[in-house]
mmCIF file of C-alpha atoms and ligand atoms in Angstrom:
data_model
loop_
_atom_site.group_PDB
_atom_site.id
_atom_site.type_symbol
_atom_site.label_atom_id
_atom_site.label_comp_id
_atom_site.label_asym_id
_atom_site.label_seq_id
_atom_site.Cartn_x
_atom_site.Cartn_y
_atom_site.Cartn_z
ATOM 1 C CA MET A 1 24.723 6.207 -2.526
ATOM 2 C CA ASN A 2 21.140 6.020 -1.200
ATOM 3 C CA LYS A 3 18.513 4.453 -3.453
ATOM 4 C CA GLN A 4 16.263 7.011 -5.189
ATOM 5 C CA GLY A 5 12.590 6.045 -4.990
ATOM 6 C CA LYS A 6 10.259 6.214 -7.960
ATOM 7 C CA LEU A 7 6.637 7.214 -8.483
ATOM 8 C CA VAL A 8 4.617 4.639 -10.419
ATOM 9 C CA VAL A 9 1.115 5.657 -11.519
ATOM 10 C CA MET A 10 -0.544 2.377 -12.446
ATOM 11 C CA ASP A 11 -2.003 3.332 -15.752
ATOM 12 C CA HIS A 12 -3.808 0.060 -16.540
ATOM 13 C CA PRO A 13 -7.365 -0.260 -17.923
ATOM 14 C CA LEU A 14 -8.397 -2.797 -15.243
ATOM 15 C CA ILE A 15 -7.232 -0.520 -12.441
ATOM 16 C CA LYS A 16 -8.782 2.592 -13.989
ATOM 17 C CA HIS A 17 -12.098 0.806 -14.505
ATOM 18 C CA LYS A 18 -12.203 -0.566 -10.970
ATOM 19 C CA ILE A 19 -11.284 2.831 -9.469
ATOM 20 C CA THR A 20 -14.249 4.375 -11.288
ATOM 21 C CA LEU A 21 -16.558 1.775 -9.694
ATOM 22 C CA LEU A 22 -14.911 2.409 -6.313
ATOM 23 C CA ARG A 23 -15.564 6.146 -6.542
ATOM 24 C CA ASP A 24 -19.290 5.685 -7.226
ATOM 25 C CA GLU A 25 -21.291 6.671 -4.149
ATOM 26 C CA ASN A 26 -23.785 3.926 -5.028
ATOM 27 C CA THR A 27 -21.162 1.180 -4.669
ATOM 28 C CA GLY A 28 -22.049 -0.705 -1.475
ATOM 29 C CA THR A 29 -19.752 -2.129 1.194
ATOM 30 C CA LYS A 30 -19.471 -5.648 -0.223
ATOM 31 C CA GLU A 31 -18.592 -4.514 -3.731
ATOM 32 C CA PHE A 32 -16.291 -1.779 -2.387
ATOM 33 C CA ARG A 33 -14.340 -4.339 -0.351
ATOM 34 C CA GLU A 34 -14.051 -6.675 -3.347
ATOM 35 C CA LEU A 35 -12.851 -3.853 -5.592
ATOM 36 C CA VAL A 36 -10.195 -2.751 -3.076
ATOM 37 C CA HIS A 37 -9.027 -6.359 -2.898
ATOM 38 C CA GLU A 38 -8.886 -6.698 -6.697
ATOM 39 C CA ILE A 39 -7.049 -3.402 -7.200
ATOM 40 C CA ALA A 40 -4.587 -4.272 -4.417
ATOM 41 C CA THR A 41 -3.910 -7.598 -6.179
ATOM 42 C CA LEU A 42 -3.090 -5.796 -9.423
ATOM 43 C CA MET A 43 -0.907 -3.284 -7.565
ATOM 44 C CA ALA A 44 0.910 -6.050 -5.685
ATOM 45 C CA TYR A 45 1.649 -7.687 -9.032
ATOM 46 C CA GLU A 46 3.377 -4.520 -10.238
ATOM 47 C CA ALA A 47 5.122 -3.654 -6.960
ATOM 48 C CA THR A 48 6.707 -7.119 -6.762
ATOM 49 C CA ARG A 49 8.017 -6.996 -10.340
ATOM 50 C CA ASP A 50 11.632 -6.471 -9.241
ATOM 51 C CA LEU A 51 11.831 -9.299 -6.702
ATOM 52 C CA PRO A 52 15.049 -11.265 -7.183
ATOM 53 C CA MET A 53 14.797 -14.767 -8.656
ATOM 54 C CA LYS A 54 16.944 -17.850 -8.650
ATOM 55 C CA ASP A 55 16.845 -21.044 -10.688
ATOM 56 C CA VAL A 56 15.903 -24.358 -9.075
ATOM 57 C CA GLN A 57 15.505 -27.862 -10.416
ATOM 58 C CA VAL A 58 11.949 -29.180 -10.644
ATOM 59 C CA LYS A 59 10.742 -32.532 -11.912
ATOM 60 C CA THR A 60 7.639 -32.223 -14.072
ATOM 61 C CA PRO A 61 5.645 -35.332 -15.009
ATOM 62 C CA ILE A 62 7.662 -35.168 -18.243
ATOM 63 C CA GLN A 63 11.245 -34.461 -17.138
ATOM 64 C CA LEU A 64 13.612 -32.614 -14.808
ATOM 65 C CA CYS A 65 14.010 -28.922 -15.698
ATOM 66 C CA THR A 66 15.479 -25.671 -14.409
ATOM 67 C CA SER A 67 12.873 -23.071 -13.472
ATOM 68 C CA PRO A 68 12.941 -19.764 -11.498
ATOM 69 C CA ILE A 69 11.549 -19.071 -8.017
ATOM 70 C CA ILE A 70 11.576 -15.903 -5.904
ATOM 71 C CA SER A 71 14.737 -15.789 -3.841
ATOM 72 C CA GLY A 72 16.446 -13.568 -1.363
ATOM 73 C CA ARG A 73 14.721 -11.239 1.028
ATOM 74 C CA MET A 74 11.477 -12.039 2.811
ATOM 75 C CA LEU A 75 8.468 -9.750 2.609
ATOM 76 C CA ALA A 76 6.200 -7.862 5.003
ATOM 77 C CA VAL A 77 2.976 -5.996 4.348
ATOM 78 C CA VAL A 78 2.097 -3.196 6.760
ATOM 79 C CA PRO A 79 -1.411 -1.709 6.579
ATOM 80 C CA ILE A 80 -2.001 1.724 8.057
ATOM 81 C CA LEU A 81 -5.113 1.243 10.225
ATOM 82 C CA ARG A 82 -7.796 1.040 9.457
ATOM 83 C CA ALA A 83 -8.419 1.376 5.718
ATOM 84 C CA GLY A 84 -5.100 -0.311 4.866
ATOM 85 C CA LEU A 85 -6.560 -3.575 6.187
ATOM 86 C CA GLY A 86 -8.613 -3.807 2.997
ATOM 87 C CA MET A 87 -5.432 -4.302 0.946
ATOM 88 C CA VAL A 88 -3.714 -6.968 3.102
ATOM 89 C CA GLU A 89 -5.414 -10.125 1.897
ATOM 90 C CA ALA A 90 -4.399 -9.432 -1.704
ATOM 91 C CA PHE A 91 -0.746 -9.591 -0.610
ATOM 92 C CA ILE A 92 -0.942 -12.638 1.581
ATOM 93 C CA ASN A 93 -2.927 -14.529 -1.052
ATOM 94 C CA LEU A 94 -0.185 -13.855 -3.596
ATOM 95 C CA ILE A 95 2.710 -14.214 -1.136
ATOM 96 C CA PRO A 96 1.669 -16.588 1.662
ATOM 97 C CA GLY A 97 5.082 -16.270 3.341
ATOM 98 C CA ALA A 98 4.691 -12.507 3.863
ATOM 99 C CA LYS A 99 4.356 -11.372 7.487
ATOM 100 C CA VAL A 100 1.829 -8.688 8.440
ATOM 101 C CA GLY A 101 2.659 -5.699 10.651
ATOM 102 C CA HIS A 102 0.118 -3.084 11.759
ATOM 103 C CA ILE A 103 0.437 0.647 12.378
ATOM 104 C CA GLY A 104 -2.312 2.765 13.913
ATOM 105 C CA LEU A 105 -2.110 6.555 13.924
ATOM 106 C CA TYR A 106 -4.407 9.313 15.066
ATOM 107 C CA ARG A 107 -4.194 13.008 14.445
ATOM 108 C CA ASP A 108 -3.383 15.055 17.561
ATOM 109 C CA PRO A 109 -6.205 17.616 17.864
ATOM 110 C CA VAL A 110 -3.793 20.370 18.959
ATOM 111 C CA THR A 111 -0.688 19.823 16.848
ATOM 112 C CA HIS A 112 -2.537 18.073 13.968
ATOM 113 C CA LEU A 113 0.448 15.741 13.755
ATOM 114 C CA PRO A 114 0.037 11.959 13.460
ATOM 115 C CA VAL A 115 0.612 10.129 16.756
ATOM 116 C CA GLU A 116 1.247 6.387 16.849
ATOM 117 C CA TYR A 117 -1.260 4.474 19.014
ATOM 118 C CA TYR A 118 -0.385 0.989 17.792
ATOM 119 C CA CYS A 119 2.637 -0.489 16.109
ATOM 120 C CA LYS A 120 3.388 -4.183 15.876
ATOM 121 C CA LEU A 121 5.886 -5.219 13.245
ATOM 122 C CA PRO A 122 7.534 -8.561 12.468
ATOM 123 C CA ALA A 123 10.564 -8.981 14.769
ATOM 124 C CA ASP A 124 12.880 -9.341 11.759
ATOM 125 C CA ILE A 125 11.482 -6.283 9.952
ATOM 126 C CA GLU A 126 14.997 -5.042 9.067
ATOM 127 C CA GLU A 127 15.507 -8.152 6.901
ATOM 128 C CA ARG A 128 12.256 -7.825 4.949
ATOM 129 C CA ASP A 129 11.099 -5.936 1.872
ATOM 130 C CA ILE A 130 8.214 -3.880 3.238
ATOM 131 C CA PHE A 131 4.976 -2.926 1.468
ATOM 132 C CA VAL A 132 3.083 -0.212 3.351
ATOM 133 C CA VAL A 133 -0.550 -0.102 2.218
ATOM 134 C CA ASP A 134 -3.204 2.584 2.595
ATOM 135 C CA PRO A 135 -5.910 3.067 -0.064
ATOM 136 C CA MET A 136 -5.770 6.879 0.254
ATOM 137 C CA LEU A 137 -2.611 9.019 0.073
ATOM 138 C CA ALA A 138 -4.131 12.375 1.051
ATOM 139 C CA THR A 139 -1.874 14.775 3.005
ATOM 140 C CA GLY A 140 0.852 12.124 3.073
ATOM 141 C CA LYS A 141 1.437 12.823 6.782
ATOM 142 C CA SER A 142 0.159 9.448 8.034
ATOM 143 C CA ALA A 143 2.125 7.540 5.410
ATOM 144 C CA ALA A 144 5.283 9.554 6.104
ATOM 145 C CA ALA A 145 4.875 9.065 9.879
ATOM 146 C CA ALA A 146 4.194 5.329 9.492
ATOM 147 C CA ILE A 147 7.326 4.964 7.385
ATOM 148 C CA ASN A 148 9.310 6.920 9.997
ATOM 149 C CA PHE A 149 8.185 4.415 12.643
ATOM 150 C CA ILE A 150 9.173 1.509 10.405
ATOM 151 C CA LYS A 151 12.594 3.060 9.721
ATOM 152 C CA GLU A 152 13.116 3.708 13.468
ATOM 153 C CA ARG A 153 12.589 -0.036 13.985
ATOM 154 C CA GLY A 154 15.165 -0.915 11.355
ATOM 155 C CA GLY A 155 13.007 -1.209 8.206
ATOM 156 C CA LYS A 156 14.929 -0.186 5.102
ATOM 157 C CA ASN A 157 13.548 -1.439 1.837
ATOM 158 C CA ILE A 158 10.096 0.157 1.759
ATOM 159 C CA LYS A 159 7.388 0.664 -0.875
ATOM 160 C CA LEU A 160 4.106 2.539 -0.383
ATOM 161 C CA LEU A 161 0.961 1.458 -2.246
ATOM 162 C CA SER A 162 -2.127 3.685 -2.377
ATOM 163 C CA ILE A 163 -5.081 3.374 -4.708
ATOM 164 C CA ILE A 164 -6.032 7.072 -4.875
ATOM 165 C CA SER A 165 -3.529 9.851 -4.219
ATOM 166 C CA ALA A 166 -3.453 13.638 -4.048
ATOM 167 C CA PRO A 167 -0.541 15.704 -5.411
ATOM 168 C CA GLU A 168 0.028 17.026 -1.875
ATOM 169 C CA GLY A 169 0.580 13.520 -0.492
ATOM 170 C CA ILE A 170 2.976 12.562 -3.243
ATOM 171 C CA ALA A 171 4.986 15.751 -2.626
ATOM 172 C CA VAL A 172 5.228 14.984 1.110
ATOM 173 C CA MET A 173 6.431 11.446 0.399
ATOM 174 C CA GLN A 174 9.041 12.649 -2.093
ATOM 175 C CA GLU A 175 10.232 15.291 0.373
ATOM 176 C CA GLU A 176 10.306 13.141 3.534
ATOM 177 C CA HIS A 177 11.071 9.689 2.098
ATOM 178 C CA PRO A 178 12.817 10.126 -1.247
ATOM 179 C CA ASP A 179 14.155 6.559 -0.993
ATOM 180 C CA VAL A 180 10.649 4.986 -0.943
ATOM 181 C CA ASP A 181 8.975 3.790 -4.164
ATOM 182 C CA VAL A 182 5.383 5.060 -4.333
ATOM 183 C CA TYR A 183 2.792 3.106 -6.343
ATOM 184 C CA VAL A 184 -0.595 4.759 -6.896
ATOM 185 C CA GLY A 185 -3.611 3.875 -9.018
ATOM 186 C CA VAL A 186 -4.409 7.478 -9.864
ATOM 187 C CA VAL A 187 -3.395 11.023 -8.935
ATOM 188 C CA ASP A 188 -6.499 13.109 -8.217
ATOM 189 C CA GLU A 189 -6.917 16.874 -8.388
ATOM 190 C CA LYS A 190 -6.417 18.166 -4.849
ATOM 191 C CA LEU A 191 -7.459 18.041 -1.190
ATOM 192 C CA ASN A 192 -10.513 19.907 0.090
ATOM 193 C CA GLU A 193 -10.625 21.999 3.282
ATOM 194 C CA ASN A 194 -11.278 18.838 5.340
ATOM 195 C CA LYS A 195 -8.246 17.114 3.765
ATOM 196 C CA TYR A 196 -10.381 14.713 1.735
ATOM 197 C CA ILE A 197 -9.200 13.869 -1.749
ATOM 198 C CA VAL A 198 -11.157 15.572 -4.560
ATOM 199 C CA PRO A 199 -12.895 13.877 -6.322
ATOM 200 C CA GLY A 200 -11.660 10.824 -4.348
ATOM 201 C CA LEU A 201 -14.160 8.348 -2.992
ATOM 202 C CA GLY A 202 -15.046 9.733 0.447
ATOM 203 C CA ASP A 203 -13.870 7.985 3.607
ATOM 204 C CA ALA A 204 -12.238 4.702 2.580
ATOM 205 C CA GLY A 205 -12.445 3.221 6.100
ATOM 206 C CA ASP A 206 -16.152 3.937 6.428
ATOM 207 C CA ARG A 207 -16.882 2.569 2.970
ATOM 208 C CA LEU A 208 -14.816 -0.594 3.599
ATOM 209 C CA PHE A 209 -16.305 -1.358 6.991
ATOM 210 C CA GLY A 210 -19.805 0.079 6.566
ATOM 211 C CA THR A 211 -19.442 2.483 9.487
ATOM 212 C CA LYS A 212 -21.195 5.471 7.980
HETATM 213 N N1 URA B 301 -8.815 9.314 3.855
HETATM 214 C C1 URA B 301 -9.924 8.896 3.213
HETATM 215 O O1 URA B 301 -10.491 7.866 3.555
HETATM 216 N N2 URA B 301 -10.396 9.653 2.213
HETATM 217 C C2 URA B 301 -9.799 10.776 1.793
HETATM 218 O O2 URA B 301 -10.281 11.414 0.834
HETATM 219 C C3 URA B 301 -8.632 11.204 2.470
HETATM 220 C C4 URA B 301 -8.166 10.453 3.502
#
């Protein structure tokens, strides 16, 4: 039987507090980047909770003991360009052995469908647990398309992490990728006519990279 994915809304005071600061239009680029990094660290902590462990022997200055380490599958983090880049360092700080793939998508002006313009994944992606990161889960179409590309290249065990989500994006993920666990910091009210999340935080890429 196929695995059934879950939706985890990360209802933690630290995450809620930091999301409020992130939303504030007066939060500048430096602080915005730091907050995204901090929230991604907290989300990575939760999304890696079920990693398998095994016992090893370790000699402390006092004596030899048995103690657990992470075992089994290797990890990959895949940011959706460009805002997803803001969440990568949190993962590789916590898990230095994780490989980083990149997926770039643009929206076709005629069909409005996401088109891949860049995709570079670790060669052994099918053997890795994969964390797809994008701070905003808005329509869900980019995330769903990115995960399609990963699956086409053999990726199987996939989780999506987004800081702010819209109900529409969650519905698309549950419809198109019911096997994928979705971790979000908060579920906002809706999308506006320009497909921005309301109340959201504006354009995450512009706020991360100071391009507005
Ligand atoms: N991408 C963003 O950066 N912001 C939104 O509100 C929606 C998509």
